[in-house]
Coordinates of C-alpha atoms and ligand atoms in Angstrom, one line a residue:
M1 CA -69.8 -21.8 80.4
N2 CA -68.5 -22.0 77.2
K3 CA -65.0 -19.1 76.8
L4 CA -64.6 -20.0 73.9
K5 CA -66.3 -17.7 71.1
D6 CA -64.7 -16.7 68.3
T7 CA -65.4 -12.7 66.6
F8 CA -68.5 -14.1 64.3
G9 CA -70.0 -15.0 67.3
R10 CA -69.3 -18.7 66.9
K11 CA -68.5 -21.2 70.1
F12 CA -66.0 -24.7 70.5
P13 CA -67.0 -26.2 73.1
Y14 CA -65.0 -29.1 71.1
I15 CA -61.9 -29.4 70.4
R16 CA -60.5 -32.6 68.0
L17 CA -56.6 -33.4 69.7
S18 CA -54.1 -35.3 67.9
I19 CA -51.9 -37.7 70.0
T20 CA -49.3 -38.5 67.1
D21 CA -49.5 -38.4 63.4
I22 CA -47.8 -41.6 63.3
C23 CA -50.7 -44.2 61.1
N24 CA -49.7 -47.9 60.8
Y25 CA -52.6 -47.5 56.9
K26 CA -51.5 -46.1 54.3
C27 CA -54.9 -44.7 52.5
T28 CA -54.7 -44.4 49.1
Y29 CA -56.4 -40.8 49.9
C30 CA -54.4 -40.2 52.7
L31 CA -50.9 -41.6 52.9
P32 CA -50.5 -43.5 49.6
Q33 CA -46.8 -44.7 51.3
G34 CA -47.7 -45.0 54.8
Y35 CA -46.1 -43.0 57.4
K36 CA -43.6 -41.1 56.6
K37 CA -41.7 -38.3 59.3
T38 CA -41.1 -35.1 57.6
P39 CA -37.7 -34.3 56.6
G40 CA -36.1 -31.6 59.0
D41 CA -39.3 -32.2 61.6
M42 CA -37.4 -32.7 65.0
R43 CA -40.6 -31.8 67.0
S44 CA -41.1 -34.8 69.5
F45 CA -45.6 -35.5 70.1
M46 CA -47.1 -34.0 73.1
T47 CA -46.2 -36.8 76.2
A48 CA -48.6 -37.5 77.9
E49 CA -47.9 -34.9 81.4
E50 CA -48.2 -32.1 78.6
I51 CA -52.0 -33.4 77.2
S52 CA -53.1 -33.6 80.9
R53 CA -52.5 -29.9 81.4
L54 CA -53.7 -29.0 78.1
T55 CA -56.7 -31.0 78.9
K56 CA -57.8 -29.4 82.1
A57 CA -57.2 -25.3 80.4
L58 CA -59.9 -27.3 78.2
A59 CA -62.2 -28.1 80.8
E60 CA -61.6 -24.9 82.3
L61 CA -62.7 -23.2 79.2
G62 CA -65.4 -24.3 78.7
V63 CA -64.9 -27.2 76.5
C64 CA -67.7 -30.3 76.9
K65 CA -66.2 -32.4 73.9
I66 CA -62.7 -33.3 73.2
R67 CA -62.1 -35.5 70.5
L68 CA -58.6 -38.1 70.4
T69 CA -57.7 -38.6 66.5
G70 CA -54.5 -38.3 64.9
G71 CA -52.9 -40.8 62.5
E72 CA -53.9 -43.5 64.2
P73 CA -54.5 -42.6 68.2
T74 CA -54.4 -46.5 69.2
V75 CA -50.7 -47.3 67.6
R76 CA -50.2 -44.7 70.8
K77 CA -47.9 -47.5 73.5
D78 CA -49.5 -44.7 76.4
F79 CA -52.9 -44.5 74.4
F80 CA -54.1 -46.4 76.8
D81 CA -52.6 -43.7 80.2
I82 CA -53.8 -41.0 78.6
L83 CA -57.5 -41.8 77.8
K84 CA -57.7 -42.9 80.8
D85 CA -55.7 -39.5 82.8
M86 CA -59.0 -37.4 80.0
K87 CA -61.8 -39.9 81.4
Q88 CA -60.6 -39.6 85.8
N89 CA -58.7 -35.9 86.3
S90 CA -59.6 -33.3 83.8
N91 CA -63.5 -33.3 83.8
I92 CA -64.3 -32.4 80.5
P93 CA -67.7 -34.7 80.2
K94 CA -67.0 -36.7 76.3
I95 CA -64.4 -38.3 75.4
T96 CA -64.7 -39.4 71.8
M97 CA -62.2 -41.3 69.4
T98 CA -61.7 -41.6 65.8
T99 CA -59.9 -45.0 64.3
N100 CA -59.1 -46.8 62.3
G101 CA -60.0 -49.7 63.6
Y102 CA -56.9 -51.5 64.0
R103 CA -56.6 -53.8 66.6
L104 CA -61.0 -53.1 67.4
D105 CA -62.0 -56.3 68.9
K106 CA -58.9 -57.1 70.9
I107 CA -59.3 -53.6 72.2
A108 CA -63.0 -53.3 72.5
K109 CA -63.1 -53.9 76.1
Q110 CA -60.4 -52.2 77.0
L111 CA -62.2 -48.8 75.6
H112 CA -65.7 -49.4 77.5
E113 CA -63.8 -50.7 80.7
V114 CA -62.1 -47.2 80.6
G115 CA -65.3 -45.0 79.7
L116 CA -64.6 -44.1 76.1
D117 CA -67.8 -42.0 75.5
G118 CA -67.9 -42.6 71.6
I119 CA -65.9 -43.8 68.4
N120 CA -65.8 -43.0 65.0
I121 CA -64.6 -46.4 62.9
S122 CA -63.1 -45.2 59.5
I123 CA -64.0 -47.6 57.2
D124 CA -64.7 -46.5 53.8
S125 CA -66.2 -49.9 52.0
L126 CA -67.2 -53.4 53.7
N127 CA -66.8 -55.2 50.3
R128 CA -63.2 -56.9 52.5
E129 CA -60.8 -56.9 48.8
T130 CA -62.0 -53.4 48.6
F131 CA -60.7 -52.2 52.2
K132 CA -57.6 -54.1 51.4
K133 CA -56.8 -52.4 48.1
L134 CA -58.2 -48.3 50.3
T135 CA -56.1 -49.5 53.2
G136 CA -53.3 -51.5 52.3
H137 CA -55.1 -54.4 55.2
D138 CA -56.9 -56.7 55.5
R139 CA -58.4 -55.8 58.5
L140 CA -62.2 -55.4 58.0
P141 CA -63.7 -58.8 59.8
E142 CA -61.8 -57.7 62.9
I143 CA -62.8 -54.2 62.7
L144 CA -66.9 -55.6 61.8
E145 CA -65.9 -58.3 64.8
G146 CA -64.4 -54.9 67.6
I147 CA -68.1 -53.8 66.8
K148 CA -70.0 -55.8 67.3
I149 CA -67.9 -56.7 71.0
L150 CA -68.2 -53.4 71.8
Q151 CA -73.0 -53.3 71.5
K152 CA -73.1 -56.9 73.2
L153 CA -70.9 -54.5 75.6
N154 CA -73.7 -52.1 75.3
F155 CA -71.3 -49.0 74.4
K156 CA -74.0 -46.5 73.0
N157 CA -72.2 -44.1 70.0
I158 CA -71.1 -45.9 67.9
K159 CA -70.8 -44.0 64.6
V160 CA -68.8 -44.7 61.0
N161 CA -67.2 -42.7 58.8
A162 CA -66.4 -43.1 55.1
V163 CA -64.7 -41.1 52.3
L164 CA -66.8 -40.8 49.0
L165 CA -65.0 -41.5 46.3
R166 CA -65.7 -41.9 42.5
G167 CA -66.5 -45.7 41.4
I168 CA -65.9 -47.2 44.7
N169 CA -68.1 -46.6 47.6
D170 CA -70.3 -44.0 44.8
S171 CA -72.9 -46.5 43.9
H172 CA -76.9 -46.8 44.2
K173 CA -75.6 -50.4 45.6
E174 CA -72.3 -49.2 47.8
F175 CA -75.1 -46.9 49.7
E176 CA -77.2 -49.9 50.3
K177 CA -75.0 -52.1 51.2
F178 CA -74.6 -48.8 54.2
G179 CA -77.7 -49.2 54.5
N180 CA -78.0 -52.6 55.3
F181 CA -75.5 -52.1 57.6
I182 CA -77.3 -50.3 59.5
K183 CA -80.6 -51.4 59.6
D184 CA -81.2 -53.2 62.5
N185 CA -78.2 -51.7 64.1
K186 CA -78.4 -48.2 65.6
I187 CA -74.7 -46.9 63.9
D188 CA -74.2 -43.3 62.6
F189 CA -72.8 -44.2 59.3
R190 CA -71.3 -41.1 58.0
F191 CA -70.6 -40.3 54.3
I192 CA -66.5 -37.7 54.4
E193 CA -66.7 -34.9 50.9
L194 CA -63.4 -36.8 49.6
M195 CA -61.3 -33.0 50.7
Q196 CA -57.9 -31.8 48.6
T197 CA -54.8 -31.7 50.8
G198 CA -51.0 -30.7 50.3
D199 CA -50.3 -33.9 48.5
N200 CA -53.0 -35.1 47.7
L201 CA -54.4 -33.2 44.0
D202 CA -54.1 -36.2 41.6
Y203 CA -56.0 -38.1 43.2
F204 CA -58.7 -35.8 44.2
K205 CA -59.0 -35.1 40.9
K206 CA -59.7 -37.6 39.8
N207 CA -61.3 -39.6 42.9
H208 CA -63.4 -36.4 44.9
V209 CA -67.3 -36.8 43.7
S210 CA -69.9 -34.8 45.4
S211 CA -71.5 -35.4 48.5
K212 CA -74.3 -34.2 46.6
I213 CA -75.3 -37.8 44.8
F214 CA -75.6 -39.0 48.5
K215 CA -78.5 -36.8 50.1
D216 CA -80.4 -37.3 46.2
Y217 CA -80.6 -40.6 47.1
L218 CA -81.5 -40.3 51.0
E219 CA -84.0 -38.1 49.5
K220 CA -85.1 -40.0 47.2
N221 CA -85.4 -42.9 50.0
N222 CA -87.5 -41.0 52.2
W223 CA -84.2 -40.7 54.8
V224 CA -85.1 -36.8 56.7
Y225 CA -83.6 -34.4 57.7
Q226 CA -82.7 -34.6 61.3
T227 CA -81.0 -31.4 62.8
Y228 CA -77.7 -30.8 64.8
G229 CA -77.1 -32.0 69.0
K230 CA -75.3 -28.7 70.9
D231 CA -72.4 -30.2 69.9
A232 CA -72.2 -32.6 66.9
G233 CA -70.8 -30.8 64.2
P234 CA -71.4 -30.0 61.4
A235 CA -72.6 -33.6 59.5
L236 CA -76.1 -33.4 58.2
N237 CA -78.1 -36.2 60.0
F238 CA -81.1 -38.6 58.4
I239 CA -83.4 -40.7 59.9
H240 CA -85.3 -43.5 58.5
P241 CA -88.2 -45.3 60.8
E242 CA -87.4 -48.1 59.4
Y243 CA -83.6 -48.6 60.5
K244 CA -82.0 -48.2 64.4
G245 CA -79.2 -46.4 62.7
K246 CA -78.8 -43.3 61.0
F247 CA -77.2 -42.1 57.3
G248 CA -75.1 -38.7 58.0
L249 CA -72.8 -36.9 55.4
I250 CA -69.8 -33.8 56.8
A251 CA -70.1 -31.6 52.9
P252 CA -66.6 -29.4 53.2
Y253 CA -67.5 -28.0 50.5
S254 CA -71.1 -27.3 50.7
K255 CA -71.8 -23.7 51.3
D256 CA -73.1 -23.2 54.9
F257 CA -70.1 -25.4 55.6
C258 CA -67.9 -23.0 58.1
K259 CA -70.8 -22.1 60.1
T260 CA -71.7 -25.2 62.2
C261 CA -68.0 -25.5 63.0
N262 CA -67.8 -25.5 66.6
S263 CA -63.8 -27.1 66.7
L264 CA -60.6 -26.0 67.4
R265 CA -57.6 -28.2 67.4
V266 CA -54.8 -29.5 68.5
T267 CA -51.6 -31.2 66.9
S268 CA -49.9 -34.1 68.1
R269 CA -47.0 -31.4 68.2
G270 CA -49.4 -29.2 70.4
D271 CA -50.1 -26.1 67.7
L272 CA -53.4 -25.3 68.1
R273 CA -55.6 -24.3 64.8
L274 CA -58.1 -22.8 64.3
C275 CA -59.1 -24.5 61.4
L276 CA -58.1 -28.1 59.8
F277 CA -56.9 -25.6 56.4
G278 CA -56.2 -22.4 58.1
N279 CA -53.1 -21.1 57.9
T280 CA -53.0 -19.7 61.0
G281 CA -51.9 -22.0 63.3
I282 CA -49.5 -21.6 67.3
S283 CA -47.7 -23.5 68.8
I284 CA -49.4 -23.7 72.4
R285 CA -46.4 -26.1 74.2
H286 CA -44.3 -23.8 75.7
L287 CA -46.8 -23.3 78.0
L288 CA -47.3 -27.1 78.6
Q289 CA -44.1 -27.1 81.1
N290 CA -45.4 -27.0 84.3
N291 CA -49.6 -26.3 85.8
D292 CA -48.4 -22.8 86.9
Q293 CA -48.9 -21.8 83.5
K294 CA -51.9 -23.2 83.5
E295 CA -53.5 -19.7 83.2
E296 CA -51.5 -18.1 80.5
L297 CA -52.1 -20.9 78.5
I298 CA -56.4 -20.8 78.7
D299 CA -55.8 -16.7 78.1
L300 CA -53.5 -17.8 74.8
I301 CA -55.6 -20.4 73.4
T302 CA -58.6 -17.5 74.2
K303 CA -56.9 -14.6 72.2
Q304 CA -55.4 -17.5 69.3
L305 CA -59.4 -17.5 68.3
H306 CA -59.9 -13.8 68.0
L307 CA -57.8 -14.6 64.3
K308 CA -59.9 -17.3 63.2
K309 CA -61.6 -17.0 59.6
E310 CA -65.2 -17.1 59.1
S311 CA -64.3 -19.6 56.9
H312 CA -61.5 -22.6 54.5
Y313 CA -61.1 -21.0 51.3
L314 CA -60.9 -25.0 50.3
E315 CA -63.8 -24.3 47.9
L316 CA -60.9 -22.1 46.0
G317 CA -58.9 -24.7 46.0
D318 CA -56.7 -22.4 49.3
T319 CA -56.2 -26.2 51.3
G320 CA -53.8 -24.3 53.5
I321 CA -50.7 -25.8 55.0
T322 CA -52.7 -29.1 55.9
K323 CA -50.5 -31.3 53.5
N324 CA -52.5 -34.2 54.7
L325 CA -55.2 -35.0 57.2
S326 CA -52.7 -37.8 59.1
T327 CA -51.0 -34.3 60.4
T328 CA -54.0 -32.3 61.7
G329 CA -56.6 -35.5 62.5
G330 CA -59.0 -35.0 60.2
Ligands
SAM1 N1 -56.2 -42.2 61.9 C1 -58.1 -42.5 62.1 C2 -59.5 -42.5 61.7 O1 -58.5 -43.6 60.2 O2 -60.1 -43.1 61.6 C3 -57.7 -40.6 62.2 C4 -57.3 -40.3 62.2 S1 -57.8 -39.6 60.4 C5 -56.7 -38.6 59.5 C6 -59.7 -39.3 60.2 C7 -60.8 -39.3 59.3 O3 -60.1 -38.1 58.0 C8 -60.5 -41.1 58.9 O4 -62.3 -41.1 58.6 C9 -60.3 -40.5 57.1 O5 -60.9 -41.6 56.8 C10 -60.3 -38.8 56.5 N2 -59.7 -38.4 56.4 C11 -58.4 -38.7 55.8 N3 -57.6 -37.7 54.7 C12 -59.5 -37.9 54.5 C13 -59.3 -36.3 52.9 N4 -58.6 -36.3 52.3 N5 -61.0 -36.3 52.6 C14 -62.1 -36.3 53.4 N6 -61.0 -37.6 54.5 C15 -60.5 -38.0 54.7

Protein backbone atom coordinates (compact mmCIF):
# COMPACT_ATOMS: atom_id res chain seq x y z
CA MET A 1 0.00 0.00 0.00
CA ASN A 2 1.32 3.40 -0.92
CA LYS A 3 1.50 5.57 2.17
CA LEU A 4 2.98 8.57 0.42
CA LYS A 5 0.17 11.03 -0.28
CA ASP A 6 0.12 14.82 -0.33
CA THR A 7 -2.64 17.24 0.62
CA PHE A 8 -3.77 17.49 -3.04
CA GLY A 9 -4.55 13.78 -3.26
CA ARG A 10 -1.48 12.94 -5.34
CA LYS A 11 0.29 9.66 -4.60
CA PHE A 12 4.02 9.13 -4.84
CA PRO A 13 4.94 5.58 -5.78
CA TYR A 14 8.10 6.77 -7.49
CA ILE A 15 11.37 8.17 -6.13
CA ARG A 16 14.22 9.70 -8.07
CA LEU A 17 17.34 9.08 -6.13
CA SER A 18 20.50 10.92 -7.02
CA ILE A 19 23.64 9.12 -5.94
CA THR A 20 26.19 11.70 -7.09
CA ASP A 21 26.30 15.25 -8.43
CA ILE A 22 29.37 14.46 -10.48
CA CYS A 23 28.89 14.21 -14.23
CA ASN A 24 31.59 13.55 -16.78
CA TYR A 25 29.70 15.26 -19.64
CA LYS A 26 29.54 18.96 -20.36
CA CYS A 27 26.03 19.32 -21.74
CA THR A 28 25.60 22.86 -23.00
CA TYR A 29 22.32 23.38 -21.08
CA CYS A 30 23.41 21.80 -17.80
CA LEU A 31 27.14 21.84 -16.98
CA PRO A 32 28.79 23.63 -19.93
CA GLN A 33 32.05 24.02 -17.97
CA GLY A 34 31.87 20.49 -16.60
CA TYR A 35 31.16 19.50 -13.00
CA LYS A 36 32.67 21.74 -10.35
CA LYS A 37 32.26 21.30 -6.63
CA THR A 38 30.09 24.03 -5.07
CA PRO A 39 32.51 26.17 -3.04
CA GLY A 40 31.92 25.75 0.66
CA ASP A 41 29.78 22.63 0.35
CA MET A 42 31.69 20.11 2.39
CA ARG A 43 28.94 17.50 2.51
CA SER A 44 29.81 14.14 1.04
CA PHE A 45 27.52 12.04 -1.12
CA MET A 46 25.42 9.43 0.68
CA THR A 47 27.30 6.21 1.30
CA ALA A 48 26.11 2.89 -0.08
CA GLU A 49 25.03 1.96 3.45
CA GLU A 50 22.96 5.12 3.90
CA ILE A 51 21.35 4.54 0.50
CA SER A 52 20.54 0.99 1.51
CA ARG A 53 18.75 2.14 4.70
CA LEU A 54 16.84 4.78 2.80
CA THR A 55 15.71 2.30 0.18
CA LYS A 56 14.37 -0.11 2.78
CA ALA A 57 12.36 2.65 4.47
CA LEU A 58 10.96 3.71 1.10
CA ALA A 59 9.86 0.15 0.44
CA GLU A 60 7.85 0.23 3.67
CA LEU A 61 6.23 3.46 2.53
CA GLY A 62 4.92 1.59 -0.51
CA VAL A 63 7.32 3.03 -3.07
CA CYS A 64 7.23 0.76 -6.11
CA LYS A 65 9.88 2.33 -8.28
CA ILE A 66 13.23 3.99 -7.68
CA ARG A 67 15.14 5.66 -10.46
CA LEU A 68 18.85 6.09 -9.86
CA THR A 69 20.13 9.31 -11.30
CA GLY A 70 22.77 11.99 -10.82
CA GLY A 71 25.02 13.67 -12.00
CA GLU A 72 25.99 10.54 -13.82
CA PRO A 73 25.21 7.56 -11.59
CA THR A 74 27.64 5.22 -13.34
CA VAL A 75 30.68 7.32 -12.42
CA ARG A 76 30.35 6.14 -8.82
CA LYS A 77 32.85 3.36 -8.17
CA ASP A 78 30.32 1.50 -6.03
CA PHE A 79 27.48 1.98 -8.53
CA PHE A 80 27.00 -1.75 -9.08
CA ASP A 81 27.15 -2.47 -5.32
CA ILE A 82 24.37 0.05 -4.74
CA LEU A 83 22.28 -1.35 -7.58
CA LYS A 84 22.82 -4.94 -6.51
CA ASP A 85 21.84 -4.15 -2.91
CA MET A 86 18.64 -2.46 -4.06
CA LYS A 87 17.71 -5.38 -6.29
CA GLN A 88 18.47 -8.02 -3.70
CA ASN A 89 17.56 -6.45 -0.36
CA SER A 90 15.08 -3.62 -0.75
CA ASN A 91 11.76 -5.14 -1.81
CA ILE A 92 11.21 -2.31 -4.29
CA PRO A 93 9.68 -3.94 -7.37
CA LYS A 94 11.34 -1.73 -9.99
CA ILE A 95 14.81 -0.22 -9.98
CA THR A 96 15.62 1.86 -13.04
CA MET A 97 18.26 4.42 -13.92
CA THR A 98 18.91 7.52 -15.99
CA THR A 99 22.30 7.69 -17.65
CA ASN A 100 24.23 9.58 -20.28
CA GLY A 101 25.20 6.18 -21.67
CA TYR A 102 28.83 6.47 -20.59
CA ARG A 103 30.52 3.07 -21.23
CA LEU A 104 27.12 1.54 -21.97
CA ASP A 105 28.67 -0.92 -24.42
CA LYS A 106 30.96 -2.15 -21.63
CA ILE A 107 28.43 -2.37 -18.81
CA ALA A 108 25.24 -3.42 -20.65
CA LYS A 109 25.69 -7.10 -19.84
CA GLN A 110 26.31 -6.41 -16.15
CA LEU A 111 23.25 -4.13 -15.95
CA HIS A 112 21.16 -6.93 -17.36
CA GLU A 113 22.67 -9.51 -15.02
CA VAL A 114 22.05 -7.41 -11.90
CA GLY A 115 18.41 -7.19 -12.93
CA LEU A 116 18.00 -3.47 -13.69
CA ASP A 117 14.34 -2.99 -14.62
CA GLY A 118 14.61 -0.08 -17.01
CA ILE A 119 17.04 2.41 -18.44
CA ASN A 120 16.61 5.99 -19.66
CA ILE A 121 19.47 7.06 -21.88
CA SER A 122 20.03 10.69 -22.77
CA ILE A 123 20.79 11.20 -26.46
CA ASP A 124 20.11 14.74 -27.64
CA SER A 125 21.13 14.07 -31.23
CA LEU A 126 21.64 11.04 -33.45
CA ASN A 127 24.19 13.01 -35.42
CA ARG A 128 27.65 12.13 -34.11
CA GLU A 129 29.12 15.62 -34.58
CA THR A 130 26.15 17.39 -32.99
CA PHE A 131 26.21 14.93 -30.10
CA LYS A 132 29.88 15.69 -29.57
CA LYS A 133 29.29 19.45 -29.63
CA LEU A 134 26.42 19.19 -27.14
CA THR A 135 28.08 16.91 -24.62
CA GLY A 136 31.81 17.44 -25.13
CA HIS A 137 32.18 13.71 -25.85
CA ASP A 138 32.44 11.71 -29.05
CA ARG A 139 30.60 8.76 -27.53
CA LEU A 140 27.46 8.33 -29.61
CA PRO A 141 28.64 5.11 -31.35
CA GLU A 142 29.40 3.35 -28.05
CA ILE A 143 26.01 4.33 -26.64
CA LEU A 144 24.19 3.00 -29.71
CA GLU A 145 26.27 -0.17 -29.48
CA GLY A 146 25.32 -0.46 -25.79
CA ILE A 147 21.64 -0.22 -26.72
CA LYS A 148 22.08 -3.00 -29.29
CA ILE A 149 23.73 -5.21 -26.67
CA LEU A 150 20.86 -4.59 -24.23
CA GLN A 151 18.34 -5.47 -26.91
CA LYS A 152 20.17 -8.67 -27.80
CA LEU A 153 19.92 -9.59 -24.13
CA ASN A 154 16.17 -8.98 -24.39
CA PHE A 155 16.33 -6.03 -21.99
CA LYS A 156 12.77 -4.67 -22.17
CA ASN A 157 12.38 -1.17 -20.85
CA ILE A 158 14.65 1.15 -22.86
CA LYS A 159 13.86 4.83 -23.16
CA VAL A 160 15.84 7.53 -24.90
CA ASN A 161 15.45 11.15 -23.80
CA ALA A 162 16.49 14.25 -25.69
CA VAL A 163 16.20 17.86 -24.60
CA LEU A 164 14.40 19.82 -27.31
CA LEU A 165 16.75 22.56 -28.48
CA ARG A 166 16.23 25.36 -30.98
CA GLY A 167 18.09 24.86 -34.25
CA ILE A 168 19.58 21.57 -33.07
CA ASN A 169 16.90 18.91 -32.95
CA ASP A 170 13.64 20.80 -33.42
CA SER A 171 13.11 20.39 -37.19
CA HIS A 172 10.84 17.88 -38.92
CA LYS A 173 13.98 16.35 -40.42
CA GLU A 174 15.36 15.69 -36.94
CA PHE A 175 12.02 14.33 -35.72
CA GLU A 176 12.05 11.93 -38.67
CA LYS A 177 15.57 10.79 -37.80
CA PHE A 178 14.41 9.88 -34.30
CA GLY A 179 11.32 8.29 -35.87
CA ASN A 180 13.49 6.07 -38.09
CA PHE A 181 15.42 5.04 -34.99
CA ILE A 182 12.29 3.75 -33.24
CA LYS A 183 10.53 2.38 -36.30
CA ASP A 184 11.85 -1.16 -35.88
CA ASN A 185 13.26 -0.62 -32.40
CA LYS A 186 11.06 -1.16 -29.36
CA ILE A 187 12.37 1.97 -27.68
CA ASP A 188 10.41 4.91 -26.26
CA PHE A 189 11.87 8.19 -27.43
CA ARG A 190 10.85 11.30 -25.50
CA PHE A 191 11.59 14.95 -25.94
CA ILE A 192 12.01 16.95 -22.74
CA GLU A 193 11.28 20.62 -23.00
CA LEU A 194 14.33 22.65 -21.95
CA MET A 195 13.86 23.91 -18.38
CA GLN A 196 15.17 27.12 -16.99
CA THR A 197 17.48 26.62 -14.02
CA GLY A 198 19.36 29.05 -11.80
CA ASP A 199 22.47 28.75 -14.01
CA ASN A 200 21.15 28.76 -17.57
CA LEU A 201 18.93 31.81 -18.11
CA ASP A 202 20.73 33.15 -21.24
CA TYR A 203 20.95 29.69 -22.75
CA PHE A 204 17.30 29.11 -21.96
CA LYS A 205 16.23 32.35 -23.65
CA LYS A 206 18.17 31.44 -26.81
CA ASN A 207 17.36 27.75 -27.03
CA HIS A 208 14.01 27.03 -25.44
CA VAL A 209 11.34 25.84 -27.87
CA SER A 210 7.82 24.94 -26.86
CA SER A 211 7.17 21.22 -27.06
CA LYS A 212 4.00 22.13 -28.95
CA ILE A 213 5.96 21.95 -32.21
CA PHE A 214 6.70 18.28 -31.55
CA LYS A 215 3.14 17.60 -30.45
CA ASP A 216 1.82 19.23 -33.65
CA TYR A 217 4.25 17.11 -35.69
CA LEU A 218 3.02 13.93 -34.00
CA GLU A 219 -0.62 14.78 -34.52
CA LYS A 220 -0.05 15.68 -38.19
CA ASN A 221 1.72 12.37 -38.73
CA ASN A 222 -0.97 10.15 -37.24
CA TRP A 223 0.61 9.42 -33.88
CA VAL A 224 -2.10 8.65 -31.35
CA TYR A 225 -2.05 9.86 -27.77
CA GLN A 226 -1.93 7.07 -25.19
CA THR A 227 -3.14 7.32 -21.60
CA TYR A 228 -0.71 6.92 -18.68
CA GLY A 229 0.53 3.78 -17.00
CA LYS A 230 0.26 3.73 -13.20
CA ASP A 231 3.81 4.87 -12.48
CA ALA A 232 4.56 6.46 -15.85
CA GLY A 233 5.06 10.00 -14.58
CA PRO A 234 4.30 13.16 -16.47
CA ALA A 235 5.28 12.02 -20.00
CA LEU A 236 2.64 12.13 -22.73
CA ASN A 237 3.06 9.06 -24.90
CA PHE A 238 2.10 8.54 -28.53
CA ILE A 239 1.84 5.33 -30.56
CA HIS A 240 1.72 4.57 -34.27
CA PRO A 241 0.79 1.25 -35.91
CA GLU A 242 3.84 1.30 -38.18
CA TYR A 243 6.32 1.90 -35.37
CA LYS A 244 7.56 -0.55 -32.76
CA GLY A 245 8.72 2.24 -30.46
CA LYS A 246 6.71 5.09 -28.94
CA PHE A 247 7.23 8.82 -29.06
CA GLY A 248 6.77 10.86 -25.91
CA LEU A 249 6.85 14.35 -24.60
CA ILE A 250 7.76 15.79 -21.24
CA ALA A 251 6.47 19.34 -21.08
CA PRO A 252 7.11 20.95 -17.69
CA TYR A 253 5.66 24.27 -18.85
CA SER A 254 2.30 22.80 -19.76
CA LYS A 255 -0.66 23.84 -17.62
CA ASP A 256 -1.41 20.53 -15.96
CA PHE A 257 2.10 19.12 -15.68
CA CYS A 258 2.17 19.16 -11.87
CA LYS A 259 -1.21 17.44 -11.58
CA THR A 260 0.39 14.22 -12.79
CA CYS A 261 3.46 14.61 -10.58
CA ASN A 262 4.10 11.26 -8.91
CA SER A 263 7.71 11.55 -7.86
CA LEU A 264 9.77 12.79 -4.99
CA ARG A 265 13.49 13.29 -5.07
CA VAL A 266 16.33 12.57 -2.77
CA THR A 267 19.55 14.37 -3.57
CA SER A 268 22.95 12.75 -3.48
CA ARG A 269 23.66 14.44 -0.14
CA GLY A 270 20.52 13.09 1.44
CA ASP A 271 18.04 15.96 1.12
CA LEU A 272 14.42 15.08 0.49
CA ARG A 273 13.16 17.39 -2.25
CA LEU A 274 9.45 17.65 -2.79
CA CYS A 275 9.71 19.17 -6.28
CA LEU A 276 12.50 19.45 -8.84
CA PHE A 277 12.00 23.19 -8.67
CA GLY A 278 10.61 23.60 -5.19
CA ASN A 279 12.15 25.69 -2.47
CA THR A 280 11.36 23.01 0.04
CA GLY A 281 13.95 20.43 0.93
CA ILE A 282 15.20 19.06 4.20
CA SER A 283 18.02 16.75 5.08
CA ILE A 284 17.01 13.24 6.10
CA ARG A 285 20.56 12.07 6.37
CA HIS A 286 20.76 12.16 10.16
CA LEU A 287 18.15 9.40 10.11
CA LEU A 288 20.19 7.16 7.82
CA GLN A 289 22.90 6.45 10.36
CA ASN A 290 21.68 3.19 11.84
CA ASN A 291 18.99 0.60 11.24
CA ASP A 292 17.04 1.52 14.40
CA GLN A 293 16.09 4.90 12.93
CA LYS A 294 13.78 3.47 10.26
CA GLU A 295 10.47 4.35 11.95
CA GLU A 296 11.62 7.90 12.67
CA LEU A 297 12.73 8.27 9.04
CA ILE A 298 9.39 7.01 7.73
CA ASP A 299 7.59 9.45 10.01
CA LEU A 300 9.69 12.41 8.83
CA ILE A 301 9.22 11.64 5.13
CA THR A 302 5.44 11.25 5.55
CA LYS A 303 5.14 14.56 7.43
CA GLN A 304 7.27 16.41 4.88
CA LEU A 305 4.93 15.40 2.09
CA HIS A 306 2.22 17.54 3.60
CA LEU A 307 4.33 20.55 2.65
CA LYS A 308 4.38 19.73 -1.08
CA LYS A 309 2.92 22.55 -3.12
CA GLU A 310 0.30 22.18 -5.81
CA SER A 311 2.60 23.37 -8.59
CA HIS A 312 6.13 24.54 -9.30
CA TYR A 313 6.02 28.13 -10.45
CA LEU A 314 8.47 27.56 -13.27
CA GLU A 315 6.39 29.35 -15.87
CA LEU A 316 6.82 32.47 -13.73
CA GLY A 317 10.61 32.03 -13.84
CA ASP A 318 10.79 30.64 -10.30
CA THR A 319 13.50 27.99 -10.45
CA GLY A 320 13.53 27.36 -6.71
CA ILE A 321 16.93 26.25 -5.43
CA THR A 322 17.84 24.31 -8.58
CA LYS A 323 21.08 25.73 -10.03
CA ASN A 324 21.29 23.03 -12.67
CA LEU A 325 19.82 19.57 -12.91
CA SER A 326 23.04 17.77 -11.97
CA THR A 327 22.26 18.52 -8.34
CA THR A 328 18.77 17.05 -8.35
CA GLY A 329 18.91 14.53 -11.10
CA GLY A 330 16.57 15.89 -13.81
N1 LIG B 1 23.62 11.98 -16.29
C1 LIG B 1 22.34 11.36 -16.48
C2 LIG B 1 21.80 11.68 -17.86
O1 LIG B 1 22.48 12.35 -18.63
O2 LIG B 1 20.71 11.22 -18.19
C3 LIG B 1 21.31 11.68 -15.41
C4 LIG B 1 21.17 13.08 -14.90
S1 LIG B 1 20.63 14.26 -16.08
C5 LIG B 1 20.55 15.73 -15.08
C6 LIG B 1 18.95 13.78 -16.31
C7 LIG B 1 18.25 14.38 -17.51
O3 LIG B 1 18.03 15.75 -17.30
C8 LIG B 1 18.99 14.24 -18.83
O4 LIG B 1 18.13 13.65 -19.79
C9 LIG B 1 19.28 15.67 -19.21
O5 LIG B 1 19.30 15.84 -20.60
C10 LIG B 1 18.15 16.40 -18.55
N2 LIG B 1 18.40 17.82 -18.31
C11 LIG B 1 19.46 18.40 -17.74
N3 LIG B 1 19.30 19.74 -17.68
C12 LIG B 1 18.09 20.01 -18.24
C13 LIG B 1 17.35 21.21 -18.48
N4 LIG B 1 17.81 22.39 -18.12
N5 LIG B 1 16.14 21.09 -19.06
C14 LIG B 1 15.65 19.88 -19.43
N6 LIG B 1 16.30 18.73 -19.22
C15 LIG B 1 17.51 18.78 -18.64
